[in-house]
Amino acid sequence: MEKAYLILADGTVFAGTAAGARGSVIGETVFTTGMTGYAETLTDPSYFGQIITQTFPLIGNYGVIPTDFESRRIWARGYVVRELCDNPANFRSAGALDDFLTAQKIIAIAGIDTRALTKKLRADGVMNGMIASGDGSAEIIRLLDNPAEKERLLAEIRAYRVQNAVQSVQDSATAPAPSDDRAKKRVVLFDFGAKDNIRRELERRGLAVITVPCNTSAETVQKIAPDGIMLSNGPGDPADNAAIIAEIRKLCDSGKIPMFGICLGHQMLALARGAKTAKLKYGHRGGNHPVKDTATGRVYITSQNHGYAVEGGSLPGCATLRFVNANDGTCEGIDYTDIPAFSVQFHPEACGGPHDTNFLFDRFLEMIQCH
């Protein structure tokens, strides 16, 4: 089998076998604990710029199912698995995962100790890495034996940064606008890297969804005169999006249109209201994250994918901490008391993941109907 290597920014090397496309790629190495939903994970735009490590040992056993995709393509930089299934068994499968990775030109590595890799990322924090396979991989490994060349290579790996993340994952150019049928309530969905299931959940509740690009102005949104505004998930550091945050702030200042933010949308809404965000050591990614509702004391299991979080102690007086992470106490949701708005860090649309918090879309619908 053809060899491949994962080289971390601290010089740690994991040897495995090549999968997907051949070549070399640098990205931010992260891990996700999802036992299923690998196709949804790969097509989630929030993973832009990252090398995804699946902690579940067998990946690809039910093939690739296009109707489960969360966007039109894979956005991750690379992919790391313990065992990649060659013979999927599922009546819905349209092909093998390895073929899908190859077709999408995603460089992957299989056969490494993903448990050891995950423990390292938990202990040291997420770090950049390089996957190398194909003709040049032996040369890259040879460079690691030369101290000067090794430092040059590691410096190149460490220098990588996820940049222009939200602007790079825009899908809204192909999104159809609904008709002017006012029999339905209308929601503007800001596309910061929106998962398709957010739109599906809104439409399932009888809402007409108008998807707009990330750089849409507050004035343009107000001219549409929607009944609600959905701030979607997306990739990267929320603080990098100063222009978008400024437009969200204008919409908040009007105080008239109900807003619901998810993940990156939650973070940018908080920044627009004066809160702060910070990068987590290794983030929350997967489908088994416990979140406590401070209003009721109930705990929900949630799907999550984020490397940044709102600092709970930085919330302004108009914001109430509604949900907290039961593992580390980080902010997982905010209710705003001066405007009709709320947001959550986790994914209530949950593809893939548990559906425990799907009721939040009903809460948004009720807020729209009341205003």
XYZ file of C-alpha atoms in Angstrom:
371
model
C 0.000 0.000 0.000
C 1.184 3.499 -0.793
C 2.652 5.354 2.181
C 1.478 8.731 3.441
C 2.512 10.936 6.353
C 0.954 13.464 8.690
C 3.545 15.945 9.956
C 2.440 18.206 12.820
C 3.850 21.673 13.454
C 5.817 20.435 16.468
C 7.643 17.837 14.358
C 5.558 14.798 15.314
C 5.126 12.410 12.375
C 2.367 9.824 11.906
C 2.897 7.255 9.134
C -0.059 5.696 7.340
C -1.414 4.882 3.903
C -2.495 7.252 1.153
C -6.178 7.856 0.489
C -8.099 10.265 -1.681
C -5.993 12.504 -3.922
C -2.174 12.446 -3.878
C 0.084 15.367 -3.035
C 0.692 17.537 0.009
C -1.529 19.969 1.865
C -1.237 22.111 5.005
C -4.161 22.917 7.297
C -5.234 23.299 10.904
C -5.470 19.773 12.342
C -8.634 19.224 14.406
C -10.642 16.240 15.603
C -14.351 15.448 15.604
C -16.024 12.777 17.739
C -18.980 12.002 15.472
C -19.687 8.284 15.059
C -21.751 8.890 11.910
C -22.314 11.786 9.526
C -18.888 11.843 7.889
C -20.381 13.097 4.596
C -22.151 15.915 6.434
C -18.888 16.732 8.210
C -16.851 16.830 5.025
C -19.391 19.080 3.257
C -19.846 21.437 6.231
C -18.309 24.793 5.171
C -17.324 25.439 8.802
C -14.375 23.063 8.268
C -12.806 25.343 5.656
C -9.023 25.423 6.094
C -8.885 22.424 8.417
C -7.558 18.870 8.315
C -10.308 16.762 9.894
C -9.450 13.805 12.128
C -12.290 11.338 12.741
C -11.981 9.756 16.188
C -14.403 6.928 15.318
C -12.168 4.097 14.034
C -14.171 2.967 10.957
C -15.196 5.570 8.390
C -16.948 5.071 5.050
C -18.897 1.902 5.903
C -22.210 3.230 4.510
C -20.709 4.955 1.484
C -21.415 8.417 0.132
C -25.009 9.683 0.038
C -25.292 12.994 -1.893
C -28.727 13.849 -0.472
C -27.078 14.052 2.959
C -24.545 16.696 1.913
C -24.584 20.026 3.736
C -23.247 21.983 0.748
C -22.199 21.436 -2.852
C -18.628 20.250 -2.135
C -15.967 19.344 0.437
C -14.463 22.402 2.120
C -11.915 20.716 4.414
C -8.212 20.861 3.497
C -7.496 17.211 4.317
C -8.859 14.106 6.021
C -7.462 11.662 8.607
C -9.036 8.295 9.514
C -8.034 5.093 11.294
C -9.677 2.682 8.853
C -11.252 3.643 5.542
C -13.905 1.157 4.393
C -13.378 -0.066 0.821
C -16.694 -1.899 0.447
C -19.607 0.190 1.767
C -22.959 -1.512 2.300
C -26.001 0.759 2.056
C -28.896 0.862 -0.402
C -28.612 4.692 -0.505
C -24.887 4.705 -1.259
C -23.746 6.358 -4.478
C -20.148 5.199 -4.153
C -17.146 4.698 -1.904
C -15.758 7.486 0.274
C -12.240 7.092 -1.138
C -13.550 7.716 -4.655
C -15.446 10.788 -3.441
C -12.300 12.188 -1.783
C -10.327 11.590 -4.974
C -12.969 13.230 -7.162
C -13.022 16.250 -4.860
C -9.181 16.410 -4.881
C -8.979 15.987 -1.112
C -5.705 14.546 0.193
C -6.300 12.015 2.964
C -4.401 9.563 5.144
C -5.628 6.303 6.670
C -4.144 3.688 8.962
C -2.721 5.991 11.637
C -3.370 5.887 15.380
C -6.127 8.510 15.547
C -6.504 7.919 19.293
C -2.894 8.979 19.886
C -3.343 11.964 17.554
C -6.523 13.055 19.337
C -4.889 12.765 22.771
C -2.020 14.926 21.526
C -4.364 17.607 20.171
C -6.287 17.595 23.452
C -3.103 17.978 25.471
C -1.265 20.488 23.261
C -4.180 22.145 21.457
C -5.067 22.178 17.773
C -2.039 22.771 15.588
C -1.189 23.005 11.940
C -0.186 19.902 10.063
C 0.754 18.622 6.623
C -0.492 15.488 4.889
C 2.007 14.225 2.311
C 1.460 11.355 -0.112
C 2.368 10.425 -3.645
C 5.670 11.078 -5.405
C 6.870 13.881 -3.129
C 6.182 12.275 0.248
C 9.510 10.428 0.483
C 11.350 13.694 -0.207
C 9.427 15.475 2.537
C 10.304 12.744 5.033
C 13.951 12.947 3.922
C 13.953 16.667 4.731
C 13.020 15.860 8.332
C 16.392 14.110 8.744
C 18.231 17.349 8.001
C 17.955 19.825 10.934
C 18.018 22.938 8.743
C 15.551 21.552 6.191
C 13.325 20.222 8.964
C 13.078 23.666 10.552
C 12.269 25.209 7.182
C 9.492 22.688 6.593
C 8.051 23.092 10.089
C 8.182 26.888 9.739
C 6.140 26.562 6.545
C 3.586 24.393 8.354
C 3.382 26.757 11.342
C 2.930 29.783 9.066
C -0.375 28.567 7.618
C -3.419 30.655 8.593
C -7.105 30.255 7.761
C -7.866 33.486 5.899
C -10.910 34.970 4.127
C -12.839 31.988 5.426
C -16.409 33.299 5.188
C -15.862 34.915 1.796
C -14.357 31.664 0.463
C -17.348 29.421 1.182
C -20.149 31.415 -0.395
C -22.911 29.273 -1.891
C -25.638 31.910 -1.992
C -24.989 32.881 -5.622
C -26.825 29.733 -6.686
C -29.582 29.944 -4.065
C -33.029 30.682 -5.548
C -35.012 33.550 -4.091
C -38.593 32.741 -3.137
C -41.568 34.378 -4.771
C -43.236 37.459 -3.343
C -46.047 35.301 -1.986
C -46.838 37.033 1.306
C -48.916 34.097 2.453
C -45.653 32.863 3.935
C -43.476 34.584 6.489
C -40.100 35.414 4.960
C -36.693 34.861 6.524
C -33.409 36.287 5.272
C -30.681 33.664 5.702
C -27.220 35.215 5.853
C -24.829 32.783 4.178
C -21.632 32.755 6.228
C -21.092 29.123 5.169
C -24.619 27.922 5.845
C -25.381 24.231 6.196
C -28.248 23.226 3.927
C -30.233 21.752 6.785
C -30.716 25.193 8.351
C -32.673 26.225 5.266
C -34.544 22.914 5.263
C -35.601 23.341 8.910
C -36.910 26.838 8.202
C -38.818 25.705 5.117
C -40.232 22.732 7.030
C -41.972 25.276 9.263
C -43.627 27.018 6.323
C -41.152 29.874 6.069
C -39.961 31.303 2.749
C -36.151 31.571 2.849
C -34.214 34.273 1.013
C -30.502 33.417 1.089
C -28.193 36.434 0.832
C -24.376 36.685 0.614
C -22.267 37.408 3.670
C -21.550 40.995 2.598
C -25.213 42.026 2.265
C -25.817 45.420 3.853
C -28.324 46.118 6.604
C -30.048 48.575 4.251
C -30.538 45.862 1.627
C -32.009 43.494 4.218
C -34.385 46.188 5.471
C -35.583 46.814 1.906
C -36.451 43.122 1.613
C -38.578 43.649 4.752
C -38.231 40.086 6.078
C -40.156 38.754 9.052
C -36.980 37.230 10.497
C -33.213 37.052 10.053
C -31.159 33.862 10.329
C -27.413 34.257 10.970
C -25.797 31.020 9.798
C -22.827 28.963 10.822
C -19.491 29.372 9.059
C -15.713 28.987 9.319
C -12.833 30.940 10.787
C -12.252 33.528 13.485
C -15.445 35.567 14.029
C -13.436 38.692 14.851
C -11.994 38.699 11.302
C -15.389 39.769 9.932
C -15.489 43.408 11.060
C -17.547 44.654 8.087
C -20.185 41.926 8.532
C -20.376 42.574 12.271
C -20.947 46.280 11.589
C -23.978 45.456 9.406
C -25.369 43.082 12.051
C -24.988 45.889 14.583
C -27.107 48.168 12.374
C -29.837 45.524 12.195
C -29.716 45.176 15.981
C -29.979 48.949 16.419
C -33.232 48.935 14.460
C -34.550 46.452 17.029
C -37.472 45.384 14.868
C -36.654 42.135 13.058
C -36.395 38.868 15.058
C -32.949 37.274 14.767
C -31.625 33.780 15.372
C -27.883 33.051 15.224
C -26.184 29.643 15.007
C -22.467 28.970 15.638
C -20.522 31.691 13.762
C -23.752 33.691 13.525
C -24.060 33.416 17.314
C -20.490 34.666 17.759
C -20.810 37.601 15.364
C -24.134 38.654 16.894
C -22.422 38.702 20.303
C -19.533 40.755 18.914
C -22.025 43.183 17.390
C -23.553 43.690 20.841
C -20.194 44.354 22.527
C -19.129 40.908 23.789
C -15.756 39.257 23.123
C -14.699 35.936 21.610
C -11.638 33.754 22.200
C -10.077 30.681 20.595
C -10.569 27.385 22.420
C -7.661 25.021 23.065
C -9.041 22.233 20.881
C -12.606 23.296 20.128
C -15.888 21.397 20.262
C -16.516 19.138 17.282
C -18.831 16.136 17.159
C -22.314 14.986 18.087
C -22.082 14.299 21.821
C -21.589 17.643 23.579
C -23.753 18.229 26.697
C -25.299 21.687 27.064
C -27.282 22.949 30.069
C -30.253 25.283 29.777
C -29.810 27.744 32.660
C -33.534 28.604 32.586
C -34.762 25.056 33.203
C -31.725 23.082 34.382
C -32.282 20.549 31.598
C -29.251 19.121 29.776
C -29.296 18.481 26.019
C -26.849 16.493 23.883
C -25.834 18.620 20.924
C -23.950 18.610 17.648
C -21.111 21.134 17.537
C -18.315 22.357 15.297
C -16.383 25.408 16.420
C -12.928 26.485 17.515
C -13.945 29.857 19.006
C -16.404 30.780 21.758
C -18.067 33.866 23.188
C -16.551 34.843 26.529
C -19.439 34.520 28.997
C -18.030 37.192 31.308
C -17.991 39.764 28.498
C -21.739 39.790 27.812
C -23.385 43.231 27.925
C -26.263 44.035 30.275
C -28.802 43.423 27.502
C -27.688 39.781 27.145
C -28.455 36.748 29.307
C -26.358 33.588 29.282
C -28.981 30.959 28.412
C -26.962 27.815 27.641
C -23.609 26.664 29.042
C -21.373 23.752 28.096
C -21.662 21.098 30.802
C -18.055 19.993 30.262
C -16.104 23.243 30.391
C -18.662 25.949 31.285
C -18.219 27.922 28.067
C -21.025 30.035 26.614
C -23.396 27.986 24.443
C -26.341 30.324 23.999
C -27.520 33.894 24.615
C -30.933 35.534 24.982
C -31.147 39.278 24.280
C -33.564 41.273 26.398
C -33.679 44.554 24.458
C -34.290 43.149 20.969
C -36.127 40.066 19.640
C -33.024 37.914 19.231
C -31.303 34.818 20.561
C -28.410 32.635 19.485
C -26.736 29.303 20.178
C -23.229 27.966 19.719
C -24.354 24.417 18.927
C -26.266 23.118 15.879
C -30.018 22.601 16.406
C -30.360 21.536 12.740
C -28.113 18.592 13.766
C -26.912 16.954 10.565
C -25.328 14.762 11.608
C -26.095 14.594 15.279
C -28.859 14.429 17.894
C -32.136 16.304 17.408
C -32.552 17.295 21.062
C -32.521 21.059 20.393
C -34.508 21.137 17.152
C -37.252 22.951 19.088
C -35.230 26.162 18.821
C -36.480 26.576 15.255
C -40.012 26.470 16.686
C -38.986 29.159 19.157
C -37.745 31.300 16.267
C -41.002 30.758 14.382
C -43.008 31.790 17.450
C -40.867 34.920 17.815
C -41.556 35.809 14.172
C -45.306 35.280 14.593
C -45.367 37.461 17.707
C -43.659 40.346 15.911
